[in-house]
Amino acid sequence: MDAEYAIECRGITKTFGTVKANDGIDLNARFGEILALLGENGSGKTTLMNILSGIYHPDSGSVHVSGKALHINSPSDAIGLGIGMIHQHFKLVEIMSAMDNIILGAKDKLQKPSSLKRKILDLCDLYGLKIDPEKKIYQMSVSERQTVEILKVLYRNARILILDEPTAVLTPQETTGLFLILRKMKEKGCCVIIITHKLNEVLEISDRVTILRKGKSVATVLTAETNEARLAESMVGRAVNLSIKRPLVERGKPALEVKNLTSLEPDGRKSLSNLNFTLYSGEMLGVAGIAGSGQKALCETLTGLSKAHAGEIAYEGVNCMGKSAAEISKLGVRLAFVPEDRLGMGLVGSMGIADNMLLKTYKSGKGAFINRKPAIRQAERIIESLDIQTPGVDAPIRMLSGGNIQKVLLGREIESRPKVLIVAYPVRGLDINTSYAIYDLLNEQKRNKTAIIFCGEDIDVLLEISDRIMVLSDGRITGIESAASLTKEDVGLMMAGMDFRDKVQA
Amino acid sequence: MKCSQSLKYTDAQQSQQAAVSIMDIKASERKEPLIRIVKRNELSRTQVLALRLSSAVMAVAAGGLFILMLGFNPFMIYASIVSGAFRSSVALQATIKIMIPLLISSLGVSLAFKMKFWNIGAEGQIIAGAIFASYFALYHGLWPRQALIPAMLAAGIVGGGIWGLIPAIFKNKFNTNETLFTLMLNYIALNLIVFLRDGPWADPESGGFPKIARFVPNVQLPKLFGVQIGWIFALALAVFLHVYMKRSKHGYEISVVGESASTAEYAGMNVRWIVLRTMFLSGGICGAAGMIQAAGSDYTLAQSVAGGVGFTAIIVAWLADLSPLGIFIVSFLFSVLSKGCSVMQSTYGISTYSSNVLQGVILFFVLGCEFFIRHRFALRAPEGEAH
Amino acid sequence: MDYFLSFIAAVILAGTPILFGTVGEIINEKAGNLNLGVEGMMALGACAGFMAGYLLGNPALAIAASFLAGAAGALIYAVLTVTFMANQTVVGLTLTIFGVGFSNFTGEYMLTHSANNTLKIPENVMRALGGLNIQGLSALPIAGKILFSYNIFVYLGIAVAIIAGYYLKRTKIGLSVRAIGENPAAADAAGIKVAPLKYLNIVVGGGICGIGGAYASIITCGGVWMSNSVNGLGWIAVALVIFASWNPIKAILGSYVFGAFSILKYYVPKSYIPAPNAFYDMLPFLVTALILVIASIRDSKENSQPAGCGINYFREER
């Protein structure tokens, strides 16, 4: 009776501690179909898919594959059932070649490298993929790594493919390429489940959509019968206005001037090459680029966390070239930075909010000992003003939700009343409500004449919120343009290292 | 099945696969595993304490099983271990004498561990401290005591500190793996003693027996309540480190660096300097333990001045969760066990090595039980209930 | 010439127990386990191998017993680190304390229950485990002494190292093992059974270490029981793993280099090089420390410690 479903979940429930990540989820997908699993960050998409691929074990509920109720106890069970998962954070062995990664764990006998290579290249031809099978993973770009992950799944003849946020790291053009491959798989009779929170992608690629909200499956609809607004509404639970405000603030004096900035990786490659730009107070400058195009290096050299090789960095005329973070702050430059890796760089997970406030101020007191009182007061202030949910100022912040953690970080940085605020991927992993709260906070800073650099991955968001967009490709600036004058495709071309104006001539 | 139909027009390899996966579906028609490991909610402090206590009880019971296998009554043996450690003031003094270097070096190690610098070189740092201090003991043994003993302590701290600094320098500069590097330094230090013993510092009056001369009485640490004054240093150090870690800027820096070096750099801390400073301190404290052992207990520089204490200290610090109070308690228990076992040779004819075996059995249990602080086992739900 | 030949022979004899320990530890580390219990596992093997030879009078059983004892010690480590996810360094150190203690304890226990307060392995066992004498070959000039004169352990060690090298580098399961050592989450996602393979590697590796222990207690001590016969060989083996850059084949040569270090003091005339004995004993560790530093300067991702080494893996970790 259910045989028409490739895979079906009934009443899947999974709790982590006190958090119900999945709460009685129902979901089904057919062969020859692309199902989109849509939901905000934290709605339980990844948990559900991890259950299907045998990584997590559900507390209750059942999984049916080709109509049979089964227990998927491990990833190897899932693979045996023809389920292939492409994780958001790639699961590849860095020091091995693409070839070794592809055959890793596969059931067949070890074969001659030459015949294996042939086999992989044949597979590539079949689906229109490109890869050098002997290249080591650590030498690969993000999209090459994704190709290896896809090949891994194809090599095992998976017929049910699950892709977790596969487009997050790709340029619009690469995304188009990926979608082509997915359609090809669908044609060949596979069942494809794509996890995403991007509405336009859902509409572009899927046949049906299942929407998750707060761990529950709230609706399943045919893609042809829905639109962005309705999807957004069922995803968030109320009608939402998805447009982001771009307050008009009169451009002030130059807050940051960068000239001929070049920085090097430890291995001598250029991570930034000859950057020139000026940031004005009251301006939001969006920075776009493929992951690893120099955004991290840009943030870290500007904030003095890593040394620039050559060039000039000046904050309101104060030369900060070659200065460390501590030295920059001693020069009186009011610079704040919200790094991408919140718990790995901006905060200390095992400490409470109060001790995290101390990170920026602990040195200020006299003597060898720390005065915690001002930090506690500051923590209480931020909890109050940003509505942070926490058991107390001393509860370890790693136990807080992602949104609350980001509020602690942003709250602390804003408290220092910065003249220049650099934020890297400030809404990554946050739900829509919190994301918009963060956008509002940033816009409020802009109104206060703060100059903001916003590194983001969602080009739509960048185009809406920024005044100007700066695109990085391979450590170079491929364009700085007014956001209003650009389209998504223009940005995509620049991300790939091309001049978007070429498009017209081509 | 739709899929296998649609597969027909693809290549042969794929249709072959359809058969494979149907077979696999049959193969995986098994039940969920009987026992699974699941993560549990974070326990409260009292729950953790209760768990640790019960694990200690179980560990002691497991040790009892070992004793039983030897054909002895475990209650009797345990009783004699305890009485062996406490029965007289002399016994208690001997217990504390064992405890002094262990407590000090565990405290030293804990500093490095808090910074997540996996310093397993306490053994070598103890030795280096003892060697440096022994220079003053052997060549300036007649200095006035008020100058000599502080000089020896300082030398011990510097010696151990240098031995701690070396891996830190290489870690900073080249990111050299500190676990393996400190391990190597242990044996380099050990052979340094042998070198000194056989060559420059050989005792001319030993009659060919390889040893370093006994320290003159002026060098030997004085006693207080029958135990060398090292115990005062150890206690003071425990209190000092408690305050240092909890209240000082340095302590805060160490915690942040331990959690994430990037965060520390982000906060404007000089991570390299902090690593150097802390490793000097960590090694220096272990070096002080070496000086105290040589000048207060051995009265010479023996090859066995560290005698595995540096390794045991790592276990102590780990079991105590790096807290100075915990380290005090755990190192005391360790000392009771090893002193108590030493009397079993005379009483029951059981070899003193039994203390190592007993220690091992008990530790295996305690280490295993730590698991239950963060995880638990879940049994398969009864048939038909959950699924 | 003879002097040189006997030096080569002595080098190989001195290197053999280290070779076993090293290969065992490489197999451990390749599967992501930094097992610092090598010394303990070797001690357990030393004790069991000796006692089996002494009590059962059978050389094959002696070797088998040493393997089993080392494997049993390793099993404790595997249960605690793989299933119970305890800290690898601490468990390893504990295993060393336990193993050495247990070995010495058992030895003393047997001594007190022996007839004349010595334990001596029967002659026939010692003969079987002694140097080879192959008709025609062992008598060859030079080659006979260098190639065909050793005890069975020497050849067994080389064979084990070659098999281990083949296993890790060329087989399917070896590929899986290396993947676990580098990135257990990736291996798991690829359908590799992480925990069983870790167990297998730890236990077999431990068994191999155990055989090295038997060499120390039976061959090095000439068939008479002595406490602490392993005496730091396990730690040298841990060092040699680095020297051999986690490659069992390189470990063969490496173990002879380290073996040479340990006997150079008897062979280099003091009049030529007036280095103290301690210097030679220090050499393996000094050289290893140097290699660690050089390797870290080169910062090569390959030929270094597996990235997942020392870290326990739990699938549902978030």
Short mmCIF file of N, CA, C and O in Angstrom, two decimals, chain A residues 17-18 31 57 59-61 66 68 70-71 73 77 80-81 127 157 159 187-189 305 326 337 339 343-351 355 358-360 362-363 365-370 398-399 409 412-413, chain B residues 1-4 6-7 9-11 13-14 17-18 20-21 24-26 28-33 36 38 41-42 243 247-250 252-253 255-256 259-260 262-270 274 374 386-387:
data_model
loop_
_atom_site.label_atom_id
_atom_site.label_comp_id
_atom_site.label_asym_id
_atom_site.label_seq_id
_atom_site.Cartn_x
_atom_site.Cartn_y
_atom_site.Cartn_z
N GLY A 17 18.17 16.62 25.65
CA GLY A 17 18.01 17.27 26.95
C GLY A 17 16.57 17.67 27.14
O GLY A 17 15.68 16.82 27.11
N THR A 18 16.32 18.97 27.26
CA THR A 18 14.94 19.42 27.45
C THR A 18 14.34 19.90 26.14
O THR A 18 13.17 20.27 26.10
N PHE A 31 9.88 7.95 -5.16
CA PHE A 31 10.95 7.87 -6.15
C PHE A 31 10.58 8.77 -7.32
O PHE A 31 9.40 8.92 -7.65
N HIS A 57 19.19 8.38 16.84
CA HIS A 57 18.18 7.36 17.02
C HIS A 57 16.93 8.04 17.54
O HIS A 57 17.00 8.77 18.51
N ASP A 59 13.49 8.86 19.53
CA ASP A 59 12.92 8.39 20.80
C ASP A 59 11.67 7.57 20.52
O ASP A 59 11.40 6.59 21.18
N SER A 60 10.89 8.02 19.54
CA SER A 60 9.74 7.22 19.13
C SER A 60 9.39 7.58 17.69
O SER A 60 9.89 8.53 17.13
N GLY A 61 8.47 6.79 17.13
CA GLY A 61 8.10 6.99 15.74
C GLY A 61 8.73 5.92 14.88
O GLY A 61 9.59 5.16 15.36
N SER A 66 10.57 1.98 1.29
CA SER A 66 9.85 1.19 0.29
C SER A 66 8.71 0.41 0.94
O SER A 66 8.48 -0.76 0.64
N LYS A 68 8.40 -0.67 4.01
CA LYS A 68 8.73 -1.57 5.12
C LYS A 68 9.15 -0.78 6.35
O LYS A 68 9.99 0.12 6.24
N LEU A 70 11.34 -0.10 9.39
CA LEU A 70 12.72 -0.51 9.61
C LEU A 70 13.34 0.25 10.76
O LEU A 70 12.89 1.32 11.12
N HIS A 71 14.39 -0.33 11.28
CA HIS A 71 15.22 0.42 12.22
C HIS A 71 16.51 0.78 11.52
O HIS A 71 17.18 -0.10 11.00
N ASN A 73 19.86 1.80 12.38
CA ASN A 73 20.67 1.91 13.60
C ASN A 73 21.99 2.62 13.40
O ASN A 73 22.63 3.03 14.35
N ASP A 77 23.62 1.07 8.04
CA ASP A 77 22.27 0.56 7.74
C ASP A 77 21.63 1.43 6.67
O ASP A 77 21.02 0.94 5.71
N GLY A 80 23.00 0.81 3.34
CA GLY A 80 22.50 -0.47 2.87
C GLY A 80 21.09 -0.35 2.31
O GLY A 80 20.69 -1.10 1.42
N LEU A 81 20.33 0.59 2.83
CA LEU A 81 18.96 0.79 2.36
C LEU A 81 18.91 1.72 1.16
O LEU A 81 17.82 2.06 0.70
N TYR A 127 26.36 12.02 -14.80
CA TYR A 127 25.61 13.07 -14.12
C TYR A 127 26.15 14.47 -14.41
O TYR A 127 25.71 15.44 -13.80
N ASN A 157 25.25 3.86 -5.19
CA ASN A 157 23.97 3.62 -5.81
C ASN A 157 22.81 3.99 -4.91
O ASN A 157 21.79 3.30 -4.90
N ARG A 159 19.50 5.54 -3.78
CA ARG A 159 18.34 5.95 -4.56
C ARG A 159 17.52 6.98 -3.81
O ARG A 159 16.57 7.53 -4.30
N GLU A 187 15.25 12.30 -12.77
CA GLU A 187 14.92 11.61 -14.01
C GLU A 187 15.29 10.14 -13.96
O GLU A 187 14.60 9.29 -14.51
N LYS A 188 16.39 9.86 -13.30
CA LYS A 188 16.84 8.48 -13.23
C LYS A 188 16.09 7.70 -12.16
O LYS A 188 16.44 6.57 -11.85
N GLY A 189 15.08 8.30 -11.59
CA GLY A 189 14.21 7.57 -10.68
C GLY A 189 14.59 7.63 -9.22
O GLY A 189 14.08 6.89 -8.40
N LEU A 305 43.70 40.92 14.36
CA LEU A 305 43.87 39.55 14.85
C LEU A 305 44.91 38.81 14.04
O LEU A 305 45.54 37.87 14.53
N ALA A 326 44.82 44.47 20.70
CA ALA A 326 44.98 45.22 21.95
C ALA A 326 45.54 46.61 21.67
O ALA A 326 45.11 47.60 22.27
N PHE A 337 33.83 43.81 16.81
CA PHE A 337 33.86 42.73 15.84
C PHE A 337 33.01 41.57 16.35
O PHE A 337 33.19 41.09 17.46
N PRO A 339 32.56 37.97 15.40
CA PRO A 339 33.13 36.98 14.49
C PRO A 339 32.12 35.89 14.12
O PRO A 339 31.10 35.71 14.76
N LEU A 343 31.16 30.78 19.44
CA LEU A 343 31.70 30.15 20.65
C LEU A 343 33.19 29.85 20.50
O LEU A 343 33.89 29.67 21.48
N GLY A 344 33.67 29.82 19.27
CA GLY A 344 35.09 29.50 19.08
C GLY A 344 35.95 30.73 19.09
O GLY A 344 37.16 30.65 19.20
N MET A 345 35.35 31.91 18.94
CA MET A 345 36.17 33.10 18.88
C MET A 345 35.62 34.27 19.69
O MET A 345 36.35 34.95 20.38
N GLY A 346 34.32 34.50 19.61
CA GLY A 346 33.79 35.69 20.26
C GLY A 346 33.48 35.50 21.73
O GLY A 346 33.49 36.46 22.50
N LEU A 347 33.20 34.26 22.11
CA LEU A 347 32.71 34.02 23.47
C LEU A 347 33.39 32.77 24.03
O LEU A 347 34.01 32.01 23.31
N VAL A 348 33.21 32.58 25.33
CA VAL A 348 33.71 31.37 25.97
C VAL A 348 32.51 30.55 26.42
O VAL A 348 31.77 30.95 27.32
N GLY A 349 32.32 29.41 25.79
CA GLY A 349 31.10 28.62 26.00
C GLY A 349 30.89 28.15 27.42
O GLY A 349 29.75 28.08 27.88
N SER A 350 31.98 27.85 28.13
CA SER A 350 31.80 27.28 29.46
C SER A 350 31.59 28.34 30.52
O SER A 350 31.36 28.02 31.68
N MET A 351 31.68 29.60 30.14
CA MET A 351 31.51 30.66 31.13
C MET A 351 30.12 31.29 31.00
O MET A 351 29.46 31.18 29.98
N ASP A 355 30.96 36.55 32.91
CA ASP A 355 32.37 36.32 32.63
C ASP A 355 32.69 36.59 31.16
O ASP A 355 33.82 36.93 30.81
N LEU A 358 33.45 40.13 30.67
CA LEU A 358 34.81 40.43 31.13
C LEU A 358 35.85 40.35 30.01
O LEU A 358 36.89 40.99 30.09
N LEU A 359 35.55 39.55 28.99
CA LEU A 359 36.54 39.34 27.93
C LEU A 359 37.12 40.65 27.43
O LEU A 359 38.31 40.76 27.16
N LYS A 360 36.26 41.64 27.27
CA LYS A 360 36.71 42.90 26.71
C LYS A 360 37.20 43.87 27.77
O LYS A 360 37.84 44.86 27.47
N TYR A 362 38.35 42.89 31.24
CA TYR A 362 39.00 42.39 32.45
C TYR A 362 40.30 43.09 32.76
O TYR A 362 40.72 43.15 33.92
N LYS A 363 40.94 43.63 31.73
CA LYS A 363 42.25 44.25 31.96
C LYS A 363 42.13 45.62 32.61
O LYS A 363 43.09 46.13 33.16
N GLY A 365 40.65 46.98 35.21
CA GLY A 365 40.82 47.23 36.63
C GLY A 365 42.28 47.23 37.03
O GLY A 365 43.14 46.70 36.34
N LYS A 366 42.57 47.84 38.18
CA LYS A 366 43.95 47.85 38.67
C LYS A 366 44.26 46.55 39.38
O LYS A 366 43.38 45.86 39.86
N GLY A 367 45.54 46.23 39.47
CA GLY A 367 45.97 45.10 40.27
C GLY A 367 45.87 43.78 39.53
O GLY A 367 45.52 43.72 38.36
N ALA A 368 46.17 42.72 40.27
CA ALA A 368 46.24 41.40 39.66
C ALA A 368 44.89 40.70 39.67
O ALA A 368 44.73 39.65 39.07
N PHE A 369 43.92 41.28 40.37
CA PHE A 369 42.65 40.57 40.51
C PHE A 369 41.54 41.21 39.68
O PHE A 369 41.64 42.35 39.24
N ILE A 370 40.50 40.43 39.50
CA ILE A 370 39.40 40.85 38.64
C ILE A 370 38.25 41.35 39.49
O ILE A 370 37.91 40.75 40.50
N ARG A 398 27.02 28.14 26.62
CA ARG A 398 26.86 27.12 25.58
C ARG A 398 25.52 26.41 25.71
O ARG A 398 25.07 25.75 24.79
N MET A 399 24.88 26.54 26.90
CA MET A 399 23.58 25.92 27.07
C MET A 399 22.45 26.77 26.51
O MET A 399 21.31 26.35 26.48
N LEU A 409 26.72 38.15 22.30
CA LEU A 409 27.91 38.63 21.61
C LEU A 409 27.69 40.03 21.02
O LEU A 409 28.47 40.96 21.27
N ARG A 412 27.30 42.70 23.72
CA ARG A 412 28.56 43.14 24.32
C ARG A 412 29.30 44.09 23.38
O ARG A 412 29.84 45.12 23.80
N GLU A 413 29.32 43.76 22.11
CA GLU A 413 30.06 44.59 21.17
C GLU A 413 29.42 45.96 21.01
O GLU A 413 30.10 46.97 20.90
N MET B 1 7.94 -1.60 -7.69
CA MET B 1 8.63 -0.38 -7.25
C MET B 1 8.97 0.53 -8.41
O MET B 1 9.62 0.12 -9.35
N LYS B 2 8.59 1.73 -8.27
CA LYS B 2 8.82 2.68 -9.35
C LYS B 2 10.28 2.79 -9.73
O LYS B 2 10.63 2.85 -10.89
N CYS B 3 11.07 2.82 -8.70
CA CYS B 3 12.47 3.14 -8.95
C CYS B 3 13.13 2.08 -9.80
O CYS B 3 13.83 2.38 -10.75
N SER B 4 12.87 0.81 -9.47
CA SER B 4 13.58 -0.23 -10.21
C SER B 4 13.10 -0.25 -11.66
O SER B 4 13.84 -0.62 -12.55
N SER B 6 12.19 2.44 -13.37
CA SER B 6 12.82 3.55 -14.07
C SER B 6 14.31 3.31 -14.25
O SER B 6 14.95 3.91 -15.09
N LEU B 7 14.82 2.39 -13.45
CA LEU B 7 16.25 2.12 -13.55
C LEU B 7 16.60 1.37 -14.82
O LEU B 7 17.74 1.35 -15.24
N TYR B 9 16.30 1.84 -17.80
CA TYR B 9 16.96 2.51 -18.92
C TYR B 9 18.33 3.07 -18.56
O TYR B 9 19.00 3.64 -19.36
N THR B 10 18.74 2.93 -17.33
CA THR B 10 20.12 3.32 -17.01
C THR B 10 21.03 2.12 -17.24
O THR B 10 20.59 1.08 -17.71
N ASP B 11 22.28 2.27 -16.89
CA ASP B 11 23.22 1.20 -17.24
C ASP B 11 23.06 -0.03 -16.36
O ASP B 11 22.37 -0.02 -15.35
N GLN B 13 24.99 -1.54 -14.41
CA GLN B 13 25.52 -1.45 -13.06
C GLN B 13 24.43 -1.04 -12.07
O GLN B 13 24.37 -1.51 -10.95
N GLN B 14 23.55 -0.14 -12.54
CA GLN B 14 22.54 0.36 -11.62
C GLN B 14 21.45 -0.64 -11.33
O GLN B 14 20.94 -0.70 -10.21
N GLN B 17 22.47 -2.95 -8.84
CA GLN B 17 22.42 -2.36 -7.51
C GLN B 17 21.03 -2.48 -6.90
O GLN B 17 20.87 -2.65 -5.70
N ALA B 18 19.98 -2.40 -7.72
CA ALA B 18 18.63 -2.50 -7.18
C ALA B 18 18.47 -3.81 -6.43
O ALA B 18 17.91 -3.85 -5.35
N VAL B 20 20.86 -5.46 -5.04
CA VAL B 20 21.67 -5.40 -3.84
C VAL B 20 20.89 -4.75 -2.71
O VAL B 20 20.84 -5.24 -1.59
N SER B 21 20.22 -3.64 -3.03
CA SER B 21 19.61 -2.92 -1.91
C SER B 21 18.38 -3.65 -1.39
O SER B 21 18.06 -3.55 -0.22
N ASP B 24 19.69 -5.89 0.99
CA ASP B 24 20.09 -5.20 2.20
C ASP B 24 18.90 -4.85 3.08
O ASP B 24 18.99 -4.80 4.29
N ILE B 25 17.78 -4.57 2.45
CA ILE B 25 16.59 -4.27 3.25
C ILE B 25 16.26 -5.48 4.11
O ILE B 25 15.97 -5.36 5.28
N LYS B 26 16.39 -6.65 3.50
CA LYS B 26 16.14 -7.86 4.29
C LYS B 26 17.15 -7.98 5.41
O LYS B 26 16.81 -8.27 6.55
N SER B 28 18.71 -5.74 6.94
CA SER B 28 18.63 -4.79 8.05
C SER B 28 17.24 -4.80 8.70
O SER B 28 16.85 -3.89 9.37
N GLU B 29 16.53 -5.87 8.48
CA GLU B 29 15.25 -6.01 9.16
C GLU B 29 15.48 -6.42 10.60
O GLU B 29 14.76 -7.26 11.15
N ARG B 30 16.55 -5.89 11.19
CA ARG B 30 16.75 -6.31 12.56
C ARG B 30 16.22 -5.26 13.50
O ARG B 30 15.83 -4.17 13.10
N LYS B 31 16.25 -5.65 14.74
CA LYS B 31 15.69 -4.74 15.74
C LYS B 31 16.71 -3.66 16.07
O LYS B 31 17.87 -3.76 15.71
N GLU B 32 16.24 -2.67 16.79
CA GLU B 32 17.20 -1.69 17.25
C GLU B 32 18.08 -2.35 18.29
O GLU B 32 17.68 -3.33 18.92
N PRO B 33 19.30 -1.84 18.48
CA PRO B 33 20.21 -2.52 19.40
C PRO B 33 19.63 -2.56 20.82
O PRO B 33 18.88 -1.67 21.21
N ARG B 36 21.78 1.19 23.91
CA ARG B 36 22.38 2.29 23.17
C ARG B 36 22.95 3.29 24.16
O ARG B 36 22.51 3.35 25.30
N VAL B 38 23.17 7.12 25.14
CA VAL B 38 22.55 8.40 24.84
C VAL B 38 23.13 9.46 25.77
O VAL B 38 23.60 9.17 26.87
N ASN B 41 20.99 14.87 30.20
CA ASN B 41 20.97 16.29 30.54
C ASN B 41 22.12 16.57 31.49
O ASN B 41 22.55 15.68 32.23
N GLU B 42 22.57 17.79 31.52
CA GLU B 42 23.68 18.09 32.43
C GLU B 42 23.21 17.89 33.87
O GLU B 42 22.15 18.36 34.27
N VAL B 243 42.98 30.64 44.65
CA VAL B 243 42.70 32.07 44.47
C VAL B 243 43.16 32.52 43.09
O VAL B 243 42.46 33.24 42.38
N ARG B 247 40.25 34.05 40.94
CA ARG B 247 40.07 35.49 41.12
C ARG B 247 41.01 36.36 40.29
O ARG B 247 40.74 37.54 40.12
N SER B 248 42.13 35.80 39.84
CA SER B 248 43.12 36.70 39.25
C SER B 248 42.92 36.84 37.75
O SER B 248 42.27 36.01 37.10
N LYS B 249 43.48 37.90 37.21
CA LYS B 249 43.44 38.11 35.76
C LYS B 249 44.16 36.97 35.04
O LYS B 249 43.71 36.51 34.00
N HIS B 250 45.28 36.55 35.61
CA HIS B 250 46.03 35.45 35.01
C HIS B 250 45.16 34.20 34.91
O HIS B 250 45.12 33.54 33.87
N TYR B 252 41.96 33.97 34.82
CA TYR B 252 40.92 34.18 33.81
C TYR B 252 41.51 33.96 32.42
O TYR B 252 40.91 33.28 31.58
N GLU B 253 42.70 34.49 32.21
CA GLU B 253 43.35 34.32 30.90
C GLU B 253 43.60 32.85 30.59
O GLU B 253 43.36 32.39 29.48
N SER B 255 41.95 30.28 31.67
CA SER B 255 40.68 29.62 31.35
C SER B 255 40.26 29.93 29.92
O SER B 255 39.79 29.05 29.19
N VAL B 256 40.41 31.19 29.53
CA VAL B 256 39.97 31.58 28.19
C VAL B 256 40.86 30.90 27.13
O VAL B 256 40.36 30.35 26.15
N GLU B 259 39.88 27.36 26.71
CA GLU B 259 38.63 27.14 26.00
C GLU B 259 38.82 27.36 24.50
O GLU B 259 38.37 26.58 23.69
N SER B 260 39.48 28.44 24.15
CA SER B 260 39.70 28.72 22.74
C SER B 260 40.77 29.78 22.58
O SER B 260 40.60 30.91 23.05
N SER B 262 41.55 31.24 19.92
CA SER B 262 41.06 32.32 19.06
C SER B 262 40.29 33.34 19.86
O SER B 262 40.41 34.55 19.64
N THR B 263 39.46 32.87 20.80
CA THR B 263 38.72 33.80 21.63
C THR B 263 39.69 34.68 22.42
O THR B 263 39.48 35.88 22.56
N ALA B 264 40.73 34.05 22.95
CA ALA B 264 41.69 34.80 23.73
C ALA B 264 42.35 35.89 22.89
O ALA B 264 42.49 37.03 23.32
N GLU B 265 42.71 35.54 21.66
CA GLU B 265 43.32 36.53 20.79
C GLU B 265 42.34 37.64 20.46
O GLU B 265 42.67 38.82 20.44
N TYR B 266 41.11 37.22 20.22
CA TYR B 266 40.04 38.17 19.94
C TYR B 266 39.89 39.16 21.09
O TYR B 266 39.65 40.35 20.88
N ALA B 267 40.06 38.67 22.32
CA ALA B 267 39.91 39.54 23.48
C ALA B 267 41.18 40.35 23.73
O ALA B 267 41.28 41.03 24.74
N GLY B 268 42.13 40.27 22.83
CA GLY B 268 43.34 41.06 22.97
C GLY B 268 44.36 40.46 23.91
O GLY B 268 45.25 41.15 24.39
N MET B 269 44.22 39.18 24.21
CA MET B 269 45.21 38.55 25.08
C MET B 269 46.42 38.15 24.24
O MET B 269 46.28 37.78 23.07
N ASN B 270 47.56 38.19 24.87
CA ASN B 270 48.77 37.73 24.20
C ASN B 270 48.92 36.23 24.47
O ASN B 270 49.52 35.83 25.47
N ILE B 274 50.97 34.08 27.37
CA ILE B 274 50.22 33.38 28.43
C ILE B 274 50.64 31.90 28.48
O ILE B 274 50.84 31.33 29.55
N ARG B 374 27.97 12.32 31.76
CA ARG B 374 27.44 12.94 30.54
C ARG B 374 26.53 12.01 29.72
O ARG B 374 25.82 12.46 28.84
N ALA B 386 6.99 1.59 21.53
CA ALA B 386 7.41 2.86 20.92
C ALA B 386 7.22 2.85 19.42
O ALA B 386 7.13 3.90 18.80
N HIS B 387 7.16 1.63 18.84
CA HIS B 387 7.13 1.62 17.38
C HIS B 387 5.88 0.99 16.82
O HIS B 387 5.32 0.12 17.43
#
